Tab-separated table of C-alpha atoms in Angstrom:
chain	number	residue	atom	x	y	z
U	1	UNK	CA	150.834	35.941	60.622
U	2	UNK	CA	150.641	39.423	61.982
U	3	UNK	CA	147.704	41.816	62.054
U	4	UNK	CA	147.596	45.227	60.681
U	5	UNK	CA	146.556	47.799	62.573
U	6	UNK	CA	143.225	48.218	60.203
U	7	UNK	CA	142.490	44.317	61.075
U	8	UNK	CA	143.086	44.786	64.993
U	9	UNK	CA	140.577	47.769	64.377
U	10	UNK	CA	137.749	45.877	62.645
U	11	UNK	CA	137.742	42.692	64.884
U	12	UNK	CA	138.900	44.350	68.060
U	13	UNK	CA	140.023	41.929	70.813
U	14	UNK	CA	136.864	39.519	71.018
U	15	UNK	CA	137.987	37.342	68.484
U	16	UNK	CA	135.852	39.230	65.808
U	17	UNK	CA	132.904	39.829	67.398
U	18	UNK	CA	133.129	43.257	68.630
U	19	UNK	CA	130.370	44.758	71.312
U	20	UNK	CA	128.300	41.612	69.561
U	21	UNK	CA	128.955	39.411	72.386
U	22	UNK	CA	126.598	41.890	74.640
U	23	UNK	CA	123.853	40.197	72.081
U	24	UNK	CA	124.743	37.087	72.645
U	25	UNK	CA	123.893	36.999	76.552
U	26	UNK	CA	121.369	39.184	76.203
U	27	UNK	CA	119.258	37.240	73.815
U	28	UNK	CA	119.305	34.135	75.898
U	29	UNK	CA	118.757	36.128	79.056
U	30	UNK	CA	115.429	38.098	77.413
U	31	UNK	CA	113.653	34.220	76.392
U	32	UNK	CA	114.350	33.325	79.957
U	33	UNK	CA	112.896	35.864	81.736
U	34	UNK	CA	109.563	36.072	78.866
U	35	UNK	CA	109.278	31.787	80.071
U	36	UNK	CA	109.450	33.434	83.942
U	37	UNK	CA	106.588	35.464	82.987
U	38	UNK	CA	104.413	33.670	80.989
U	39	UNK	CA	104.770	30.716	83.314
U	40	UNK	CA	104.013	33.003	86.606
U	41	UNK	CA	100.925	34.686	84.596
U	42	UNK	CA	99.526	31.355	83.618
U	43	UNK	CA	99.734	29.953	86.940
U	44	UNK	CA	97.974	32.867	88.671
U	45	UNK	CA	94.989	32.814	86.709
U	46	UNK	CA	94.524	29.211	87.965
U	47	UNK	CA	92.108	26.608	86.133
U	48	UNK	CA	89.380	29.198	85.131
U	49	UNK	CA	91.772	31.402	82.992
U	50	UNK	CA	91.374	34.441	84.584
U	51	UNK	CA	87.614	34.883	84.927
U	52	UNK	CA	86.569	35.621	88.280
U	53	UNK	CA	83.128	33.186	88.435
U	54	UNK	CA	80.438	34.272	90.995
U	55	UNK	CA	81.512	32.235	94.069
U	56	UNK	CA	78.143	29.510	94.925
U	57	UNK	CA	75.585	30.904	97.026
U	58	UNK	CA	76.569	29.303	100.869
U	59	UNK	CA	73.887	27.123	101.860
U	60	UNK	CA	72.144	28.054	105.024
U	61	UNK	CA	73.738	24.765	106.583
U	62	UNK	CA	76.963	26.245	106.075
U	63	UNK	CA	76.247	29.265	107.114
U	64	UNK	CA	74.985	27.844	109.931
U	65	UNK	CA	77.963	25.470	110.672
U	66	UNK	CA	80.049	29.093	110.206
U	67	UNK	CA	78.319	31.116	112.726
U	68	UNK	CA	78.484	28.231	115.226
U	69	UNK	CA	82.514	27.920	114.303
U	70	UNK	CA	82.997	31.562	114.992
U	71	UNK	CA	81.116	31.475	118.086
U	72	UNK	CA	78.153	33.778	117.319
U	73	UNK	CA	75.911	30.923	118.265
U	74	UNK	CA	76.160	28.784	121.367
U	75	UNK	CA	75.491	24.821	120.857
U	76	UNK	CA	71.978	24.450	122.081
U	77	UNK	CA	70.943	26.937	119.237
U	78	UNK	CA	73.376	25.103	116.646
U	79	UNK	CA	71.162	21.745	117.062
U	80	UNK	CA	67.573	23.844	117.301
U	81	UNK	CA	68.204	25.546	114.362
U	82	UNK	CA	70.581	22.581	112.538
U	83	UNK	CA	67.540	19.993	112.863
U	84	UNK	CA	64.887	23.044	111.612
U	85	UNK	CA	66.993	23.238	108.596
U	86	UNK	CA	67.055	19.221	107.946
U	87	UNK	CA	63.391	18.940	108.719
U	88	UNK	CA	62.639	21.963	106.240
U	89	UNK	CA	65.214	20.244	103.445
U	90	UNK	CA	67.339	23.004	103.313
């Protein structure tokens, strides 16, 4: 069965689909990259959904126990001021 030249027209060489085939990839392409997304802006946001809570106050122990990681403090002042804390129940 031959095609007319009106029929080659209409369903072009793609079997009848035309430029519909661009559609076709595209579609599956654009729920992809939405899943990407959503996925990537979920995990961000991590297990308190976005809010930003006030971090706790640092308790002068570990303050303490930072300043004497960093250096600021030598040891002898690290146990003065480490048993002062314990004996004030801080």
């Amino acid at each position: 069965m031959e095609e007319t030249e009106e029929e080659a027209a209409v369903f072009g060489m793609m079997g009848g689909f035309g430029a519909w085939w661009i559609v076709g990839l595209l579609v599956p392409l654009l729920i992809i990259a939405i899943v990407v997304v959503l996925v990537v802006t979920l995990t961000r946001r991590g297990p308190s959904g976005g809010a930003n809570p006030v971090p706790p106050r640092s308790s002068a122990r570990a303050i303490l126990d930072e300043r004497y990681a960093r250096g600021e403090i030598d040891h002898e002042d690290y146990v003065k001021r480490r048993d002062e804390l314990d004996r004030s129940g801080s």
